[in-house]
Short mmCIF file of C-alpha atoms and ligand atoms in Angstrom, two decimals:
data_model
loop_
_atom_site.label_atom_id
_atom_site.label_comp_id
_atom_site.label_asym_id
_atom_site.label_seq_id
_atom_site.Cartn_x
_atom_site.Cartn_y
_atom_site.Cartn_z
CA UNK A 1 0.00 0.00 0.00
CA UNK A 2 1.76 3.41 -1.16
CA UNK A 3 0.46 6.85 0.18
CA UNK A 4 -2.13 7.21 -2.28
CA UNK A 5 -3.68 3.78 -0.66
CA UNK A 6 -3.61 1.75 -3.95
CA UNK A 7 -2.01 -1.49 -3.88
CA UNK A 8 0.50 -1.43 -6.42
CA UNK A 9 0.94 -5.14 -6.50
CA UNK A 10 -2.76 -5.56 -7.74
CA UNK A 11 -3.04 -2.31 -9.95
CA UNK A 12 -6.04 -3.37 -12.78
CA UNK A 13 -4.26 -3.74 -15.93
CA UNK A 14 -7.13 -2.02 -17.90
CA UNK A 15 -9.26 1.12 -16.80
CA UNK A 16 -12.23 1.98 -19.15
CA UNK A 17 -14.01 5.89 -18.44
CA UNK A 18 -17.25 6.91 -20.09
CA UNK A 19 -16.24 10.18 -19.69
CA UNK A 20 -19.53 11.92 -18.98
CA UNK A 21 -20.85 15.36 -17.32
CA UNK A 22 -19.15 17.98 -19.71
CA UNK A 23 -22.48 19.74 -20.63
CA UNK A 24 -24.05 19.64 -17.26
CA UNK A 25 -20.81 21.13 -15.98
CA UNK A 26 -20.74 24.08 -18.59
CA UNK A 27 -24.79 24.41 -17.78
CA UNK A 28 -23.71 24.88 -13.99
CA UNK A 29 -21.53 27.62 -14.48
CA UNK A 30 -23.01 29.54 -17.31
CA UNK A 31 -21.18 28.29 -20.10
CA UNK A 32 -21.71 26.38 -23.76
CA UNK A 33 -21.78 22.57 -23.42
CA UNK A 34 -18.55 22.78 -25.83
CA UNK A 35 -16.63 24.80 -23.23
CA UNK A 36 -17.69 21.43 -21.14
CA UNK A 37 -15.58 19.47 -23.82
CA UNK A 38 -12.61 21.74 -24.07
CA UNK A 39 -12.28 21.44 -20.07
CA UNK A 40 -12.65 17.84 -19.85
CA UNK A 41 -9.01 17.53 -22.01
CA UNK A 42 -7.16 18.31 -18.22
CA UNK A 43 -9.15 15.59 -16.60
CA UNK A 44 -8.12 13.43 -18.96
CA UNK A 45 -4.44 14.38 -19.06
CA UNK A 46 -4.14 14.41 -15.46
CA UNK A 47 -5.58 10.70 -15.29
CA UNK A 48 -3.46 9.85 -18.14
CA UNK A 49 -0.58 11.19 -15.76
CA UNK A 50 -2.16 9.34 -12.88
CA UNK A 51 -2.18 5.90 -14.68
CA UNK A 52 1.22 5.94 -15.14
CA UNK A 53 2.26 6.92 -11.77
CA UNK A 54 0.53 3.79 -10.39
CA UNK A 55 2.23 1.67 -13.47
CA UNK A 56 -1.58 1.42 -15.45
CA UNK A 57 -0.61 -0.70 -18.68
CA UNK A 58 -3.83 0.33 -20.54
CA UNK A 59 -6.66 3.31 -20.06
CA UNK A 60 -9.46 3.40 -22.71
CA UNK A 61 -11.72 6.44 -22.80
CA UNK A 62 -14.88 7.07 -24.47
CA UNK A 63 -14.75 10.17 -26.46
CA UNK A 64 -17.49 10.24 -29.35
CA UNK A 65 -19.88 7.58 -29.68
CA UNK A 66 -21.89 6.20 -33.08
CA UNK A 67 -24.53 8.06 -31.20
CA UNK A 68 -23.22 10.95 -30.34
CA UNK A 69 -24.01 11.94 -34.45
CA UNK A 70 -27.48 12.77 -33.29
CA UNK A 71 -26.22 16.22 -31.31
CA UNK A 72 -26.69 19.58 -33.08
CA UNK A 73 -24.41 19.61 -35.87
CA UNK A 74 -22.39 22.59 -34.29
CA UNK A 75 -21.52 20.46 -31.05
CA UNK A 76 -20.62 17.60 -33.47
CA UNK A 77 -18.55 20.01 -35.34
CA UNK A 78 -16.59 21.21 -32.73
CA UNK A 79 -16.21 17.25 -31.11
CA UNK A 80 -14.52 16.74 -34.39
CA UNK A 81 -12.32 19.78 -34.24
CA UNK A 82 -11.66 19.74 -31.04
CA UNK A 83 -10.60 15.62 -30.89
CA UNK A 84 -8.34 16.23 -33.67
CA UNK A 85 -6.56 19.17 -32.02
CA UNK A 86 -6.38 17.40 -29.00
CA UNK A 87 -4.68 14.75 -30.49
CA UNK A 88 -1.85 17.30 -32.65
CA UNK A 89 -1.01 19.09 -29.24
CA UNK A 90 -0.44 16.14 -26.90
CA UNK A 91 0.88 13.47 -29.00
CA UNK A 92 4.36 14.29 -29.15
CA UNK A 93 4.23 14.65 -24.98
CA UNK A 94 2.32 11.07 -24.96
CA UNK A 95 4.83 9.84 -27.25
CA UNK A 96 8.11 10.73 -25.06
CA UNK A 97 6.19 9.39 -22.23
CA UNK A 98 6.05 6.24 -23.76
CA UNK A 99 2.29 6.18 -24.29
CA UNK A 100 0.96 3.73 -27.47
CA UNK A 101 -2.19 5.71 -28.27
CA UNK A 102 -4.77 3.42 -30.46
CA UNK A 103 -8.60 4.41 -31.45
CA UNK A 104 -11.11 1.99 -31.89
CA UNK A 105 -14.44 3.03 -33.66
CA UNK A 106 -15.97 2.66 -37.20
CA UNK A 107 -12.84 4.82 -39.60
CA UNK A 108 -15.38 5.77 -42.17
CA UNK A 109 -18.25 7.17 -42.31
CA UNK A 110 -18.69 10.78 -41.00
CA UNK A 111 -15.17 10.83 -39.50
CA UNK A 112 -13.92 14.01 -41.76
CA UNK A 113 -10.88 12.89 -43.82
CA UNK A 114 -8.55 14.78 -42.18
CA UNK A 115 -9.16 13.90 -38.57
CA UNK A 116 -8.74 9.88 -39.85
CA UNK A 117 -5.41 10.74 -41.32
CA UNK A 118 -4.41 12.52 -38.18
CA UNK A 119 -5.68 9.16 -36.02
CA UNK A 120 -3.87 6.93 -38.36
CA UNK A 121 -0.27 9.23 -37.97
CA UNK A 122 -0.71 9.15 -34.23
CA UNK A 123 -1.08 5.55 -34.32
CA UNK A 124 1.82 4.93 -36.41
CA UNK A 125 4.29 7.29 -34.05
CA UNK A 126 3.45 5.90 -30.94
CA UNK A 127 3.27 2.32 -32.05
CA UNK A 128 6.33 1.04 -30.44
CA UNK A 129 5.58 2.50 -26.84
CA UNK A 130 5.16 0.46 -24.21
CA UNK A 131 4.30 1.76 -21.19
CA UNK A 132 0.39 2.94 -21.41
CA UNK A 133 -1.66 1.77 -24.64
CA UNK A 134 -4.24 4.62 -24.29
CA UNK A 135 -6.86 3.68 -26.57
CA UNK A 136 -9.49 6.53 -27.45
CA UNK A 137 -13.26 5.06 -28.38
CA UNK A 138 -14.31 7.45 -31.20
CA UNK A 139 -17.01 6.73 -33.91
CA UNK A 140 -17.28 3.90 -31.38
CA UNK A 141 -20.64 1.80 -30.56
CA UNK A 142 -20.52 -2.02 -28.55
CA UNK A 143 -23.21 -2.68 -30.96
CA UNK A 144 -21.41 -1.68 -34.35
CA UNK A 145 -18.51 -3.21 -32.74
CA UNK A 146 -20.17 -6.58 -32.97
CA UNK A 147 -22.02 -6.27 -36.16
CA UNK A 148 -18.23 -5.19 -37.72
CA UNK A 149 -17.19 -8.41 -36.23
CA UNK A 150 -19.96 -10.87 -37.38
CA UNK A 151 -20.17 -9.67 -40.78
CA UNK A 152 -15.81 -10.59 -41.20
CA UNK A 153 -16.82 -13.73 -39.52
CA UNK A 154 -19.88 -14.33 -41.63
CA UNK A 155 -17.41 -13.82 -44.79
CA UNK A 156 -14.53 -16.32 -43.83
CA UNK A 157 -17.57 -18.58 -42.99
CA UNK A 158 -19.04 -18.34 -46.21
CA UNK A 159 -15.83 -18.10 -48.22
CA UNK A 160 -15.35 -21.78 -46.36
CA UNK A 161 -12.36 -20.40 -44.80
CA UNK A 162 -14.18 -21.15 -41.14
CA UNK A 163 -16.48 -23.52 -39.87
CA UNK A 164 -19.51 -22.12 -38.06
CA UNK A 165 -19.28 -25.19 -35.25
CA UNK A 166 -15.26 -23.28 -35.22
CA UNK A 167 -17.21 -19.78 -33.90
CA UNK A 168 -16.08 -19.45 -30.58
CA UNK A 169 -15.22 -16.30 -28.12
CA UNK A 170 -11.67 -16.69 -29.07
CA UNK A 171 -12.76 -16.42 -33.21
CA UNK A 172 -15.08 -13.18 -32.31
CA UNK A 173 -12.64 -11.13 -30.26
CA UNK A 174 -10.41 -11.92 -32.82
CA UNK A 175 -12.05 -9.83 -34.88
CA UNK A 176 -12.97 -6.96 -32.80
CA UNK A 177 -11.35 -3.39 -33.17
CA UNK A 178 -8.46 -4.01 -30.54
CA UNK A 179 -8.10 -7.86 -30.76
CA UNK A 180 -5.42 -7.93 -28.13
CA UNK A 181 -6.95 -5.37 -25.51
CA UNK A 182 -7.53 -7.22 -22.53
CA UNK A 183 -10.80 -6.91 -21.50
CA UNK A 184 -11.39 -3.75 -18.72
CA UNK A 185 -11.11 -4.54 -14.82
CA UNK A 186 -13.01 -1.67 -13.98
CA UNK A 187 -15.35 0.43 -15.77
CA UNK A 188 -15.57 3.88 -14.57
CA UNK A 189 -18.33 6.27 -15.43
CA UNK A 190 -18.95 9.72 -14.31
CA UNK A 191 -21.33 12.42 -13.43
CA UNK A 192 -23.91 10.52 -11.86
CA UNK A 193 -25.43 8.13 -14.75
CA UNK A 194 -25.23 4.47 -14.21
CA UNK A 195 -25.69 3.02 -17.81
CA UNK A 196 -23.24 1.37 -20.04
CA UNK A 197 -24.34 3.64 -22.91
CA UNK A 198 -23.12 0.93 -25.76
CA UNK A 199 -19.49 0.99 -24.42
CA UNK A 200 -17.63 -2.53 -25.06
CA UNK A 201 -20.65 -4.60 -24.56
CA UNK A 202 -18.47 -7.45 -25.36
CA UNK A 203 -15.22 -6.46 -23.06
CA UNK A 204 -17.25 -5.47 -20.44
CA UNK A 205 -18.88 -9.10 -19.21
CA UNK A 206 -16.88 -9.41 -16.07
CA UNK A 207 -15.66 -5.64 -15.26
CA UNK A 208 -16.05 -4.19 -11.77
CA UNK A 209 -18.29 -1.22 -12.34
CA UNK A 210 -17.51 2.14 -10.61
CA UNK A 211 -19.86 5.03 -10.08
CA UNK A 212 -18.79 8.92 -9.57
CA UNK A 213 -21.12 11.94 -9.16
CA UNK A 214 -17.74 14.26 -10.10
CA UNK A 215 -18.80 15.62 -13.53
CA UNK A 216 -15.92 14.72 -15.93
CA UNK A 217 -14.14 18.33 -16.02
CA UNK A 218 -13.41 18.18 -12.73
CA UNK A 219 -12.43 14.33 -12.52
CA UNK A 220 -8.27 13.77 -11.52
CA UNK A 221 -5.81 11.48 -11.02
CA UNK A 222 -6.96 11.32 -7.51
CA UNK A 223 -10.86 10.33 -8.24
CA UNK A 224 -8.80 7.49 -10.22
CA UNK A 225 -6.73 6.13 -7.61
CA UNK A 226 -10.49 6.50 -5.66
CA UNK A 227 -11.67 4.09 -7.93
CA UNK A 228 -8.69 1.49 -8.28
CA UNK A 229 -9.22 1.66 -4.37
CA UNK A 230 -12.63 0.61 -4.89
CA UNK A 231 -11.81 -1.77 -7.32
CA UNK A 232 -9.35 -3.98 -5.42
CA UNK A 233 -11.67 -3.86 -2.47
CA UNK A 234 -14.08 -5.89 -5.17
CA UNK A 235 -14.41 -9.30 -4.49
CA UNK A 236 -14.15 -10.60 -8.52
CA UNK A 237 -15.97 -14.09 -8.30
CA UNK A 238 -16.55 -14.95 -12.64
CA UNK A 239 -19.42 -16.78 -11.47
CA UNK A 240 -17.53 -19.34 -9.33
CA UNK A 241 -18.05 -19.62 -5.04
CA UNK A 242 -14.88 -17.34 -4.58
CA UNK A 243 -12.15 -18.09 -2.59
C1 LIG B 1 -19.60 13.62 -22.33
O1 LIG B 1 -20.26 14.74 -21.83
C2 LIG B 1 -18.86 13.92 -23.62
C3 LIG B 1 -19.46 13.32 -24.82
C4 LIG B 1 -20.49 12.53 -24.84
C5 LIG B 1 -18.81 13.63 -26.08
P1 LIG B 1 -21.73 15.10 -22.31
O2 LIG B 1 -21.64 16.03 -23.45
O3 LIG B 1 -22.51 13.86 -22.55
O4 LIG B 1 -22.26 15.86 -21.02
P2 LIG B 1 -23.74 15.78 -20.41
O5 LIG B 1 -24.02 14.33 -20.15
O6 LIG B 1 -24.66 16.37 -21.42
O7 LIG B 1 -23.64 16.57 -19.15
C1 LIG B 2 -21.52 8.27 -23.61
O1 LIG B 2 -22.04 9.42 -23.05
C2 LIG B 2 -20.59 8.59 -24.74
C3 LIG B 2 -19.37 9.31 -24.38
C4 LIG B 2 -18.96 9.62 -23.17
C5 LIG B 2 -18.54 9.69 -25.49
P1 LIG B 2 -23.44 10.03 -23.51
O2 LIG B 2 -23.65 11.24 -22.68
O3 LIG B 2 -23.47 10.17 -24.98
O4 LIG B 2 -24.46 8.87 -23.10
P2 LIG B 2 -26.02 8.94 -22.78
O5 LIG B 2 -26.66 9.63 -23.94
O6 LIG B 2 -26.17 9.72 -21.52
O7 LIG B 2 -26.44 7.53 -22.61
MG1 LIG B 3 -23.65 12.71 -21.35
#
């Protein structure tokens, strides 16, 4: 047990944040939702920088979800923007800090040109870190996650390159976005809502789930060491009689 009161022999090897509240915390103090956005980029630095003080091999945030389309166009506009701007200002400091940064999300569609050239660059850059895979969900849905994935299997199956009684949860996470993300210990979601929202339906089947009223914005490394705390308190059974 270090000062912070996480156990660094048992840190989870994969946080996942829905990273919720930015509008409600704009709303609260008189601001645009999208001023909501910009501040939520030092929460998520700061629990970047958190994670790797307590040696967190992989952090996956939600940032834009396939439903997150449906906002007015001007918030969607400036999601865009401001995602892809994030991503040219911090990647170099990631990158000499040894963070892999992946996305995982549908790459067509609506994603402007640009900001899919910018996500593939990143990608490439940091590919060789090490120390933090921080994987951004963007364009991302569970549920278009696993159509993506049954459709490729449904093709090798009918090209007779695999046998449907060969389908098994090895074959579909194969074919997932991040096939070799381990699946989150602890789900984290913010500002008070306690819904999955479509977020890894498929990675999240045995995650401890962990509930915050702070309103992303003001989330910090310290509301995540709160939560590994509460995490490694958890008593993670997989539907056996424990220990
Ligand atoms: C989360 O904050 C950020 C995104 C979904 C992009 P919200 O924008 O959902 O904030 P609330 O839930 O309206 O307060
Ligand atoms: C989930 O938050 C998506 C992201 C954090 C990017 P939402 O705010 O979009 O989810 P709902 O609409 O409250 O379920
Ligand atoms: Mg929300």
């Amino acid at each position: 047990m270090d000062d912070i009161g996480v156990d660094r022999s048992r840190v989870p090897r994969h946080v996942a944040i829905v990273m919720d509240g930015n509008g409600r915390w704009a709303r609260r103090r008189g601001l645009k939702r999208t001023d909501g956005h910009a501040a939520g980029e030092e929460a998520l630095f700061d629990t970047v920088e958190g994670g790797l003080e307590i040696g967190l091999p992989w952090l996956t945030v939600f940032a834009f979800s396939t439903e997150n389309w449906r906002r007015p166009l001007d918030e969607v506009q400036f999601l865009m923007r401001f995602n892809e701007s994030l991503l040219l200002r911090r990647r170099d400091d990631l990158h000499q800090r040894g963070v892999r940064v992946r996305f995982i999300g549908r790459r067509g569609g609506r994603v402007p040109q640009r900001v899919r050239r910018h996500i593939a660059d990143t990608e490439a850059m940091t590919a060789g870190n090490r120390r933090m895979t921080l994987t951004f969900a963007f364009n991302y849905g569970g549920r278009a996650e696993l159509l993506d994935a049954t459709r490729a299997i449904a093709a090798e199956a009918a090209a007779g390159e695999l046998s449907p009684s060969r389908i098994n949860e090895k074959v579909v996470t194969r074919h997932l976005y991040a096939p070799d993300m381990p699946d989150p210990d602890v789900l984290v979601r913010t500002s008070g809502e306690y819904r999955i929202s479509n977020f890894l339906l498929w990675q999240l089947a045995y995650a401890e789930l962990v509930f915050t009223d702070v309103l992303w914005p003001d989330f910090r490394r310290t509301d995540l060491f709160a939560a590994v705390r509460e995490y490694q308190g958890r008593d993670r059974r997989y539907g056996t009689v424990g220990e």
